[in-house]
C-alpha cells in the first residue's frame, strides 16, 4: 500500500509524478487533505511525501504558507494513520538540499516521542522537482536509521 502526501500547495509539487515502480498507488492526497489529519491510513503503509524543503523544514518554496518542521511532520503523519497504526516506511522527496538532515530530525523526534516502532524506515531524497520521484529501490534515497 503506497500513499502519496503533497505537503505543499506549490503547483510544481502538485504536478510531480512518481516513477512507475511505485505503482500501484493506493491514494494521493493534497495538502488540504493531509493537514486535516483524518485520512485513516492503515498500519504497514508506505508513505511518499513530496514537498520543497531543506535541513530544517519542508513545505512551500516561499516561507509563510506551508512550513513543516520535524515535530509537525511527525504529528501530520501520525495524525493521518488509523488508530494505533504506524507506517512501515516514509520516503521524503524534496527539491531542496539538506533532506537527509530533515529526515534524521524526524527520526529523532519519533524516537524521543516513542510514537513509531523502531522499524519504521525513513528515507530522504533531493533532486530537481521536474523529475519523477525515484523508484523505492533507487540509490537516490538516503535511509535514516
Short mmCIF file of N, CA, C and O in Angstrom, two decimals:
data_model
loop_
_atom_site.label_atom_id
_atom_site.label_comp_id
_atom_site.label_asym_id
_atom_site.label_seq_id
_atom_site.Cartn_x
_atom_site.Cartn_y
_atom_site.Cartn_z
N UNK A 1 0.83 -1.17 0.00
CA UNK A 1 0.00 0.00 0.00
C UNK A 1 0.88 1.24 0.00
O UNK A 1 1.64 1.45 0.93
N UNK A 2 0.79 2.02 -1.03
CA UNK A 2 1.58 3.24 -1.16
C UNK A 2 0.64 4.44 -1.18
O UNK A 2 -0.29 4.51 -1.98
N UNK A 3 0.90 5.38 -0.29
CA UNK A 3 0.12 6.60 -0.17
C UNK A 3 1.04 7.78 -0.43
O UNK A 3 2.15 7.82 0.10
N UNK A 4 0.59 8.74 -1.24
CA UNK A 4 1.37 9.93 -1.55
C UNK A 4 0.73 11.12 -0.84
O UNK A 4 -0.48 11.32 -0.91
N UNK A 5 1.56 11.90 -0.16
CA UNK A 5 1.11 13.11 0.52
C UNK A 5 1.85 14.31 -0.05
O UNK A 5 3.08 14.37 0.02
N UNK A 6 1.11 15.25 -0.62
CA UNK A 6 1.70 16.50 -1.08
C UNK A 6 1.70 17.45 0.10
O UNK A 6 0.65 17.90 0.54
N UNK A 7 2.87 17.76 0.62
CA UNK A 7 2.96 18.68 1.76
C UNK A 7 3.40 20.05 1.27
O UNK A 7 4.35 20.63 1.77
N UNK A 8 2.69 20.54 0.29
CA UNK A 8 2.93 21.84 -0.31
C UNK A 8 1.72 22.17 -1.16
O UNK A 8 1.04 21.28 -1.65
N UNK A 9 1.49 23.47 -1.34
CA UNK A 9 0.44 23.91 -2.26
C UNK A 9 1.03 24.45 -3.56
O UNK A 9 0.30 24.94 -4.42
N UNK A 10 2.35 24.38 -3.71
CA UNK A 10 3.02 24.86 -4.92
C UNK A 10 2.67 23.96 -6.10
O UNK A 10 2.66 22.73 -5.98
N UNK A 11 2.40 24.58 -7.24
CA UNK A 11 1.97 23.84 -8.43
C UNK A 11 2.98 22.80 -8.88
O UNK A 11 2.60 21.71 -9.33
N UNK A 12 4.28 23.10 -8.78
CA UNK A 12 5.27 22.11 -9.22
C UNK A 12 5.22 20.86 -8.36
O UNK A 12 5.42 19.75 -8.86
N UNK A 13 4.92 20.99 -7.08
CA UNK A 13 4.78 19.81 -6.20
C UNK A 13 3.52 19.04 -6.57
O UNK A 13 3.53 17.81 -6.68
N UNK A 14 2.44 19.75 -6.78
CA UNK A 14 1.16 19.12 -7.15
C UNK A 14 1.32 18.31 -8.44
O UNK A 14 0.74 17.22 -8.58
N UNK A 15 2.13 18.79 -9.36
CA UNK A 15 2.30 18.13 -10.65
C UNK A 15 3.39 17.05 -10.66
O UNK A 15 3.56 16.36 -11.66
N UNK A 16 4.14 16.91 -9.58
CA UNK A 16 5.22 15.95 -9.54
C UNK A 16 4.68 14.51 -9.58
O UNK A 16 3.79 14.15 -8.82
N UNK A 17 5.25 13.75 -10.47
CA UNK A 17 4.86 12.35 -10.63
C UNK A 17 5.86 11.43 -9.94
O UNK A 17 6.96 11.84 -9.60
N UNK A 18 5.47 10.19 -9.75
CA UNK A 18 6.34 9.17 -9.19
C UNK A 18 6.80 8.23 -10.29
O UNK A 18 6.08 8.00 -11.27
N UNK A 19 7.99 7.68 -10.13
CA UNK A 19 8.49 6.66 -11.02
C UNK A 19 7.46 5.53 -11.07
O UNK A 19 6.83 5.21 -10.07
N UNK A 20 7.31 4.91 -12.21
CA UNK A 20 6.31 3.85 -12.39
C UNK A 20 6.50 2.68 -11.43
O UNK A 20 5.55 1.95 -11.15
N UNK A 21 7.69 2.51 -10.88
CA UNK A 21 7.94 1.41 -9.94
C UNK A 21 7.13 1.55 -8.66
O UNK A 21 6.99 0.58 -7.91
N UNK A 22 6.59 2.73 -8.37
CA UNK A 22 5.77 2.92 -7.18
C UNK A 22 4.36 2.34 -7.34
O UNK A 22 3.65 2.17 -6.36
N UNK A 23 3.95 2.09 -8.57
CA UNK A 23 2.59 1.62 -8.82
C UNK A 23 2.35 0.23 -8.24
O UNK A 23 3.27 -0.57 -8.19
N UNK A 24 1.15 -0.06 -7.80
CA UNK A 24 0.01 0.84 -7.79
C UNK A 24 0.04 1.78 -6.58
O UNK A 24 0.50 1.40 -5.51
N UNK A 25 -0.44 2.98 -6.79
CA UNK A 25 -0.55 3.95 -5.70
C UNK A 25 -1.97 3.84 -5.15
O UNK A 25 -2.94 3.95 -5.89
N UNK A 26 -2.07 3.60 -3.85
CA UNK A 26 -3.38 3.42 -3.22
C UNK A 26 -4.17 4.72 -3.22
O UNK A 26 -5.35 4.73 -3.53
N UNK A 27 -3.51 5.83 -2.86
CA UNK A 27 -4.17 7.14 -2.84
C UNK A 27 -3.12 8.24 -2.88
O UNK A 27 -2.00 8.06 -2.42
N UNK A 28 -3.52 9.40 -3.43
CA UNK A 28 -2.67 10.58 -3.44
C UNK A 28 -3.48 11.71 -2.80
O UNK A 28 -4.60 11.98 -3.22
N UNK A 29 -2.89 12.37 -1.79
CA UNK A 29 -3.59 13.37 -1.01
C UNK A 29 -2.98 14.75 -1.19
O UNK A 29 -1.76 14.91 -1.15
N UNK A 30 -3.83 15.75 -1.30
CA UNK A 30 -3.41 17.14 -1.38
C UNK A 30 -3.05 17.65 0.02
O UNK A 30 -3.37 17.01 1.03
N UNK A 31 -2.42 18.84 0.08
CA UNK A 31 -2.09 19.45 1.36
C UNK A 31 -3.34 19.66 2.21
O UNK A 31 -3.33 19.42 3.41
N UNK A 32 -4.43 20.09 1.61
CA UNK A 32 -5.67 20.30 2.35
C UNK A 32 -6.13 19.01 3.03
O UNK A 32 -6.52 19.02 4.20
N UNK A 33 -6.04 17.90 2.33
CA UNK A 33 -6.42 16.62 2.92
C UNK A 33 -5.44 16.19 4.01
O UNK A 33 -5.85 15.73 5.08
N UNK A 34 -4.14 16.34 3.75
CA UNK A 34 -3.12 15.95 4.73
C UNK A 34 -3.24 16.78 6.00
O UNK A 34 -3.20 16.26 7.11
N UNK A 35 -3.42 18.09 5.84
CA UNK A 35 -3.47 18.97 7.01
C UNK A 35 -4.72 18.74 7.86
O UNK A 35 -4.74 19.10 9.03
N UNK A 36 -5.74 18.08 7.29
CA UNK A 36 -6.94 17.75 8.05
C UNK A 36 -6.73 16.63 9.05
O UNK A 36 -7.52 16.44 9.98
N UNK A 37 -5.64 15.88 8.89
CA UNK A 37 -5.23 14.78 9.78
C UNK A 37 -6.36 13.81 10.10
O UNK A 37 -6.62 13.49 11.25
N UNK A 38 -7.01 13.31 9.06
CA UNK A 38 -8.11 12.38 9.27
C UNK A 38 -8.19 11.35 8.14
O UNK A 38 -9.27 10.94 7.76
N UNK A 39 -7.03 10.91 7.62
CA UNK A 39 -7.04 10.02 6.46
C UNK A 39 -7.21 8.55 6.82
O UNK A 39 -7.64 7.76 6.00
N UNK A 40 -6.84 8.14 8.02
CA UNK A 40 -7.01 6.75 8.45
C UNK A 40 -6.17 5.74 7.68
O UNK A 40 -6.62 4.64 7.37
N UNK A 41 -4.92 6.09 7.40
CA UNK A 41 -4.03 5.20 6.65
C UNK A 41 -3.72 3.96 7.51
O UNK A 41 -3.39 4.09 8.69
N UNK A 42 -3.80 2.77 6.93
CA UNK A 42 -3.62 1.54 7.72
C UNK A 42 -2.16 1.28 8.10
O UNK A 42 -1.23 1.80 7.46
N UNK A 43 -1.99 0.45 9.10
CA UNK A 43 -0.66 0.04 9.56
C UNK A 43 0.11 -0.62 8.42
O UNK A 43 -0.48 -1.27 7.56
N UNK A 44 1.41 -0.44 8.42
CA UNK A 44 2.27 -1.07 7.43
C UNK A 44 2.33 -0.37 6.09
O UNK A 44 2.95 -0.87 5.16
N UNK A 45 1.71 0.78 5.97
CA UNK A 45 1.69 1.51 4.70
C UNK A 45 3.06 2.13 4.41
O UNK A 45 3.84 2.41 5.32
N UNK A 46 3.30 2.37 3.14
CA UNK A 46 4.45 3.15 2.69
C UNK A 46 3.90 4.52 2.31
O UNK A 46 2.94 4.61 1.55
N UNK A 47 4.53 5.57 2.85
CA UNK A 47 4.08 6.93 2.59
C UNK A 47 5.18 7.68 1.84
O UNK A 47 6.33 7.70 2.28
N UNK A 48 4.82 8.28 0.71
CA UNK A 48 5.75 9.10 -0.07
C UNK A 48 5.31 10.55 0.10
O UNK A 48 4.17 10.90 -0.22
N UNK A 49 6.19 11.37 0.63
CA UNK A 49 5.90 12.79 0.85
C UNK A 49 6.65 13.60 -0.20
O UNK A 49 7.85 13.39 -0.41
N UNK A 50 5.94 14.53 -0.83
CA UNK A 50 6.54 15.40 -1.84
C UNK A 50 6.37 16.85 -1.37
O UNK A 50 5.27 17.26 -1.01
N UNK A 51 7.48 17.61 -1.36
CA UNK A 51 7.44 19.00 -0.90
C UNK A 51 8.73 19.69 -1.32
O UNK A 51 9.68 19.06 -1.76
N UNK A 52 8.75 21.01 -1.14
CA UNK A 52 10.01 21.73 -1.16
C UNK A 52 10.61 21.55 0.23
O UNK A 52 9.88 21.26 1.18
N UNK A 53 11.90 21.72 0.36
CA UNK A 53 12.44 21.54 1.70
C UNK A 53 13.92 21.80 1.81
O UNK A 53 14.62 22.00 0.82
N UNK A 54 14.36 21.76 3.05
CA UNK A 54 15.77 21.90 3.38
C UNK A 54 16.03 21.14 4.67
O UNK A 54 15.20 20.34 5.11
N UNK A 55 17.15 21.40 5.31
CA UNK A 55 17.52 20.67 6.52
C UNK A 55 16.59 20.95 7.70
O UNK A 55 16.49 20.14 8.61
N UNK A 56 15.87 22.08 7.67
CA UNK A 56 15.06 22.49 8.82
C UNK A 56 13.56 22.27 8.66
O UNK A 56 12.86 22.07 9.65
N UNK A 57 13.06 22.36 7.42
CA UNK A 57 11.62 22.23 7.23
C UNK A 57 11.30 21.87 5.79
O UNK A 57 12.13 22.02 4.90
N UNK A 58 10.06 21.38 5.61
CA UNK A 58 9.54 21.14 4.28
C UNK A 58 8.24 21.92 4.12
O UNK A 58 7.69 22.41 5.10
N UNK A 59 7.75 22.03 2.89
CA UNK A 59 6.50 22.76 2.64
C UNK A 59 6.56 23.47 1.31
O UNK A 59 7.01 22.92 0.32
N UNK A 60 6.13 24.73 1.31
CA UNK A 60 6.16 25.54 0.09
C UNK A 60 7.55 26.12 -0.11
O UNK A 60 8.33 26.25 0.83
N UNK A 61 7.83 26.51 -1.36
CA UNK A 61 9.13 27.09 -1.67
C UNK A 61 9.35 28.41 -0.92
O UNK A 61 10.43 28.67 -0.42
N UNK A 62 8.30 29.24 -0.84
CA UNK A 62 8.39 30.50 -0.12
C UNK A 62 7.87 30.31 1.30
O UNK A 62 6.79 29.76 1.49
N UNK A 63 8.61 30.76 2.29
CA UNK A 63 8.17 30.61 3.68
C UNK A 63 6.87 31.37 3.96
O UNK A 63 6.56 32.35 3.30
N UNK A 64 6.13 30.87 4.93
CA UNK A 64 4.97 31.59 5.40
C UNK A 64 3.61 30.96 5.10
O UNK A 64 2.62 31.37 5.67
N UNK A 65 3.55 29.97 4.22
CA UNK A 65 2.26 29.35 3.92
C UNK A 65 2.20 27.93 4.46
O UNK A 65 1.34 27.61 5.27
N UNK A 66 3.08 27.08 3.99
CA UNK A 66 3.18 25.71 4.49
C UNK A 66 4.62 25.52 4.95
O UNK A 66 5.53 25.41 4.12
N UNK A 67 4.84 25.54 6.25
CA UNK A 67 6.18 25.40 6.85
C UNK A 67 6.09 24.28 7.89
O UNK A 67 5.46 24.45 8.93
N UNK A 68 6.74 23.15 7.61
CA UNK A 68 6.61 21.96 8.44
C UNK A 68 7.98 21.57 9.00
O UNK A 68 8.86 21.16 8.23
N UNK A 69 8.14 21.68 10.32
CA UNK A 69 9.39 21.22 10.93
C UNK A 69 9.24 19.73 11.26
O UNK A 69 8.18 19.12 11.04
N UNK A 70 10.28 19.11 11.81
CA UNK A 70 10.28 17.67 12.05
C UNK A 70 9.18 17.23 13.00
O UNK A 70 8.50 16.23 12.76
N UNK A 71 8.95 17.98 14.08
CA UNK A 71 7.90 17.61 15.04
C UNK A 71 6.51 17.72 14.42
O UNK A 71 5.65 16.85 14.64
N UNK A 72 6.28 18.76 13.64
CA UNK A 72 5.00 18.92 12.96
C UNK A 72 4.80 17.83 11.92
O UNK A 72 3.71 17.27 11.78
N UNK A 73 5.88 17.49 11.22
CA UNK A 73 5.82 16.40 10.24
C UNK A 73 5.39 15.10 10.91
O UNK A 73 4.50 14.40 10.43
N UNK A 74 6.01 14.79 12.02
CA UNK A 74 5.67 13.59 12.78
C UNK A 74 4.19 13.61 13.17
O UNK A 74 3.48 12.63 12.99
N UNK A 75 3.71 14.74 13.65
CA UNK A 75 2.30 14.87 14.04
C UNK A 75 1.37 14.70 12.83
O UNK A 75 0.32 14.06 12.93
N UNK A 76 1.75 15.25 11.68
CA UNK A 76 0.93 15.12 10.47
C UNK A 76 0.84 13.67 10.01
O UNK A 76 -0.25 13.18 9.67
N UNK A 77 1.97 12.99 9.99
CA UNK A 77 1.95 11.59 9.57
C UNK A 77 1.12 10.76 10.55
O UNK A 77 0.19 10.04 10.15
N UNK A 78 1.42 10.87 11.83
CA UNK A 78 0.71 10.05 12.80
C UNK A 78 -0.77 10.42 12.89
O UNK A 78 -1.61 9.55 13.06
N UNK A 79 -1.09 11.69 12.70
CA UNK A 79 -2.48 12.12 12.73
C UNK A 79 -3.29 11.60 11.55
O UNK A 79 -4.51 11.59 11.59
N UNK A 80 -2.61 11.14 10.51
CA UNK A 80 -3.28 10.58 9.35
C UNK A 80 -3.27 9.06 9.32
O UNK A 80 -3.78 8.45 8.38
N UNK A 81 -2.69 8.45 10.34
CA UNK A 81 -2.70 6.99 10.44
C UNK A 81 -3.98 6.54 11.14
O UNK A 81 -4.57 7.29 11.91
N UNK A 82 -4.39 5.32 10.88
CA UNK A 82 -5.53 4.74 11.59
C UNK A 82 -5.15 4.59 13.07
O UNK A 82 -3.96 4.61 13.42
N UNK A 83 -6.13 4.45 13.92
CA UNK A 83 -5.92 4.32 15.37
C UNK A 83 -4.87 3.24 15.67
O UNK A 83 -5.02 2.10 15.30
N UNK A 84 -3.78 3.63 16.33
CA UNK A 84 -2.74 2.70 16.74
C UNK A 84 -1.83 2.21 15.63
O UNK A 84 -0.95 1.39 15.88
N UNK A 85 -2.00 2.69 14.41
CA UNK A 85 -1.21 2.22 13.27
C UNK A 85 0.07 3.04 13.13
O UNK A 85 0.12 4.22 13.47
N UNK A 86 1.10 2.38 12.62
CA UNK A 86 2.36 3.07 12.28
C UNK A 86 2.74 2.70 10.85
O UNK A 86 2.43 1.59 10.40
N UNK A 87 3.40 3.60 10.14
CA UNK A 87 3.82 3.29 8.77
C UNK A 87 5.02 2.34 8.77
O UNK A 87 5.81 2.33 9.71
N UNK A 88 5.14 1.57 7.71
CA UNK A 88 6.31 0.71 7.54
C UNK A 88 7.50 1.54 7.06
O UNK A 88 8.63 1.33 7.48
N UNK A 89 7.23 2.49 6.16
CA UNK A 89 8.30 3.32 5.59
C UNK A 89 7.75 4.67 5.17
O UNK A 89 6.59 4.78 4.76
N UNK A 90 8.61 5.68 5.29
CA UNK A 90 8.28 7.02 4.84
C UNK A 90 9.41 7.50 3.94
O UNK A 90 10.58 7.46 4.32
N UNK A 91 9.06 7.93 2.74
CA UNK A 91 10.00 8.46 1.77
C UNK A 91 9.72 9.95 1.62
O UNK A 91 8.61 10.32 1.23
N UNK A 92 10.71 10.80 1.94
CA UNK A 92 10.53 12.25 1.86
C UNK A 92 11.33 12.75 0.66
O UNK A 92 12.56 12.71 0.66
N UNK A 93 10.63 13.22 -0.37
CA UNK A 93 11.26 13.67 -1.60
C UNK A 93 11.09 15.18 -1.73
O UNK A 93 9.97 15.68 -1.76
N UNK A 94 12.21 15.90 -1.80
CA UNK A 94 12.17 17.35 -1.94
C UNK A 94 13.10 17.80 -3.06
O UNK A 94 13.93 17.03 -3.53
N UNK A 95 12.96 19.06 -3.42
CA UNK A 95 13.84 19.62 -4.44
C UNK A 95 14.90 20.52 -3.81
O UNK A 95 15.64 21.18 -4.51
N UNK A 96 14.97 20.57 -2.49
CA UNK A 96 15.95 21.41 -1.82
C UNK A 96 17.01 20.58 -1.14
O UNK A 96 16.81 19.41 -0.87
N UNK A 97 18.15 21.18 -0.84
CA UNK A 97 19.24 20.45 -0.18
C UNK A 97 18.94 20.21 1.29
O UNK A 97 18.08 20.85 1.88
N UNK A 98 19.63 19.25 1.87
CA UNK A 98 19.55 19.04 3.30
C UNK A 98 18.49 18.07 3.77
O UNK A 98 18.25 17.94 4.96
N UNK A 99 17.85 17.36 2.84
CA UNK A 99 16.77 16.47 3.26
C UNK A 99 17.26 15.33 4.15
O UNK A 99 16.51 14.90 5.04
N UNK A 100 18.48 14.82 4.02
CA UNK A 100 18.91 13.80 4.98
C UNK A 100 18.89 14.32 6.43
O UNK A 100 18.49 13.60 7.34
N UNK A 101 19.26 15.58 6.62
CA UNK A 101 19.22 16.16 7.97
C UNK A 101 17.79 16.29 8.46
O UNK A 101 17.50 16.03 9.62
N UNK A 102 16.87 16.69 7.60
CA UNK A 102 15.47 16.80 7.98
C UNK A 102 14.93 15.42 8.35
O UNK A 102 14.27 15.25 9.38
N UNK A 103 15.20 14.42 7.51
CA UNK A 103 14.74 13.06 7.79
C UNK A 103 15.32 12.55 9.10
O UNK A 103 14.64 11.86 9.87
N UNK A 104 16.58 12.87 9.38
CA UNK A 104 17.19 12.47 10.65
C UNK A 104 16.48 13.14 11.83
O UNK A 104 16.26 12.52 12.88
N UNK A 105 16.10 14.41 11.67
CA UNK A 105 15.37 15.11 12.73
C UNK A 105 14.00 14.47 12.97
O UNK A 105 13.54 14.36 14.10
N UNK A 106 13.36 13.99 11.89
CA UNK A 106 12.09 13.28 12.03
C UNK A 106 12.31 11.99 12.81
O UNK A 106 11.56 11.66 13.73
N UNK A 107 13.36 11.25 12.46
CA UNK A 107 13.68 10.00 13.16
C UNK A 107 13.92 10.26 14.65
O UNK A 107 13.40 9.56 15.51
N UNK A 108 14.68 11.30 14.97
CA UNK A 108 14.96 11.62 16.39
C UNK A 108 13.68 12.00 17.12
O UNK A 108 13.46 11.58 18.26
N UNK A 109 12.82 12.79 16.49
CA UNK A 109 11.55 13.19 17.11
C UNK A 109 10.68 11.96 17.36
O UNK A 109 10.05 11.83 18.41
N UNK A 110 10.65 11.03 16.40
CA UNK A 110 9.85 9.81 16.55
C UNK A 110 10.37 8.95 17.69
O UNK A 110 9.60 8.40 18.47
N UNK A 111 11.68 8.83 17.79
CA UNK A 111 12.26 8.02 18.87
C UNK A 111 12.03 8.69 20.22
O UNK A 111 11.70 8.03 21.20
N UNK A 112 12.19 10.00 20.28
CA UNK A 112 12.00 10.73 21.53
C UNK A 112 10.55 10.64 22.00
O UNK A 112 10.30 10.45 23.18
N UNK A 113 9.62 10.74 21.08
CA UNK A 113 8.20 10.69 21.44
C UNK A 113 7.64 9.28 21.50
O UNK A 113 6.49 9.09 21.89
N UNK A 114 8.44 8.31 21.08
CA UNK A 114 8.05 6.90 21.08
C UNK A 114 6.73 6.67 20.34
O UNK A 114 5.91 5.86 20.75
N UNK A 115 6.54 7.41 19.27
CA UNK A 115 5.30 7.30 18.50
C UNK A 115 5.36 6.14 17.52
O UNK A 115 4.40 5.40 17.37
N UNK A 116 6.47 5.97 16.83
CA UNK A 116 6.58 4.91 15.84
C UNK A 116 7.44 3.79 16.35
O UNK A 116 8.37 4.00 17.13
N UNK A 117 7.16 2.60 15.87
CA UNK A 117 8.02 1.46 16.17
C UNK A 117 9.41 1.75 15.59
O UNK A 117 9.54 2.47 14.61
N UNK A 118 10.41 1.18 16.20
CA UNK A 118 11.78 1.40 15.71
C UNK A 118 11.98 0.90 14.29
O UNK A 118 12.94 1.25 13.65
N UNK A 119 11.06 0.04 13.81
CA UNK A 119 11.27 -0.49 12.46
C UNK A 119 10.60 0.36 11.37
O UNK A 119 10.60 -0.04 10.23
N UNK A 120 10.04 1.52 11.71
CA UNK A 120 9.56 2.43 10.67
C UNK A 120 10.79 3.00 9.98
O UNK A 120 11.61 3.65 10.61
N UNK A 121 10.91 2.74 8.70
CA UNK A 121 12.08 3.19 7.95
C UNK A 121 11.81 4.57 7.38
O UNK A 121 10.72 4.83 6.87
N UNK A 122 12.80 5.47 7.45
CA UNK A 122 12.66 6.82 6.94
C UNK A 122 13.76 7.06 5.91
O UNK A 122 14.94 6.82 6.19
N UNK A 123 13.35 7.53 4.73
CA UNK A 123 14.27 7.80 3.64
C UNK A 123 14.15 9.25 3.22
O UNK A 123 13.07 9.84 3.29
N UNK A 124 15.25 9.83 2.76
CA UNK A 124 15.24 11.18 2.24
C UNK A 124 15.84 11.22 0.84
O UNK A 124 16.74 10.42 0.52
N UNK A 125 15.36 12.13 0.02
CA UNK A 125 15.82 12.28 -1.35
C UNK A 125 15.67 13.74 -1.78
O UNK A 125 14.70 14.39 -1.40
N UNK A 126 16.61 14.23 -2.55
CA UNK A 126 16.53 15.60 -3.02
C UNK A 126 17.04 15.67 -4.46
O UNK A 126 18.18 15.30 -4.73
N UNK A 127 16.18 16.12 -5.36
CA UNK A 127 16.51 16.30 -6.77
C UNK A 127 15.64 17.42 -7.32
O UNK A 127 14.64 17.78 -6.67
N UNK A 128 15.95 17.91 -8.50
CA UNK A 128 15.03 18.88 -9.10
C UNK A 128 13.62 18.29 -9.19
O UNK A 128 13.45 17.13 -9.53
N UNK A 129 12.63 19.09 -8.83
CA UNK A 129 11.26 18.60 -8.74
C UNK A 129 10.67 18.27 -10.11
O UNK A 129 9.66 17.60 -10.21
N UNK A 130 11.32 18.69 -11.19
CA UNK A 130 10.80 18.39 -12.52
C UNK A 130 10.96 16.91 -12.86
O UNK A 130 10.34 16.42 -13.79
N UNK A 131 11.78 16.21 -12.09
CA UNK A 131 11.98 14.78 -12.31
C UNK A 131 10.95 13.98 -11.53
O UNK A 131 10.49 14.43 -10.48
N UNK A 132 10.61 12.79 -12.00
CA UNK A 132 9.73 11.95 -11.19
C UNK A 132 10.44 11.54 -9.89
O UNK A 132 11.67 11.45 -9.85
N UNK A 133 9.66 11.27 -8.87
CA UNK A 133 10.21 10.76 -7.61
C UNK A 133 10.84 9.40 -7.93
O UNK A 133 10.19 8.55 -8.54
N UNK A 134 12.10 9.19 -7.54
CA UNK A 134 12.79 7.95 -7.90
C UNK A 134 12.09 6.70 -7.35
O UNK A 134 11.36 6.77 -6.35
N UNK A 135 12.36 5.59 -7.98
CA UNK A 135 11.82 4.30 -7.55
C UNK A 135 12.25 4.01 -6.11
O UNK A 135 13.30 4.49 -5.67
N UNK A 136 11.48 3.23 -5.38
CA UNK A 136 11.82 2.97 -3.98
C UNK A 136 13.15 2.26 -3.78
O UNK A 136 13.77 2.41 -2.74
N UNK A 137 13.62 1.53 -4.77
CA UNK A 137 14.89 0.83 -4.63
C UNK A 137 16.06 1.59 -5.25
O UNK A 137 17.16 1.07 -5.36
N UNK A 138 15.84 2.85 -5.63
CA UNK A 138 16.87 3.67 -6.25
C UNK A 138 17.94 4.08 -5.24
O UNK A 138 17.66 4.29 -4.07
N UNK A 139 19.16 4.22 -5.73
CA UNK A 139 20.26 4.68 -4.88
C UNK A 139 20.17 6.16 -4.57
O UNK A 139 20.98 6.68 -3.82
N UNK A 140 19.17 6.85 -5.12
CA UNK A 140 18.98 8.27 -4.84
C UNK A 140 18.49 8.50 -3.40
O UNK A 140 18.62 9.60 -2.87
N UNK A 141 17.95 7.47 -2.76
CA UNK A 141 17.41 7.60 -1.40
C UNK A 141 18.48 7.41 -0.35
O UNK A 141 19.33 6.54 -0.49
N UNK A 142 18.42 8.21 0.71
CA UNK A 142 19.28 8.05 1.88
C UNK A 142 18.41 7.46 2.99
O UNK A 142 17.41 8.07 3.37
N UNK A 143 18.77 6.29 3.48
CA UNK A 143 17.99 5.72 4.60
C UNK A 143 18.54 6.29 5.89
O UNK A 143 19.75 6.31 6.13
N UNK A 144 17.62 6.76 6.74
CA UNK A 144 17.99 7.33 8.03
C UNK A 144 17.62 6.32 9.11
O UNK A 144 16.47 5.96 9.24
N UNK A 145 18.59 5.90 9.86
CA UNK A 145 18.32 4.89 10.91
C UNK A 145 17.98 5.52 12.21
O UNK A 145 18.35 6.57 12.53
#
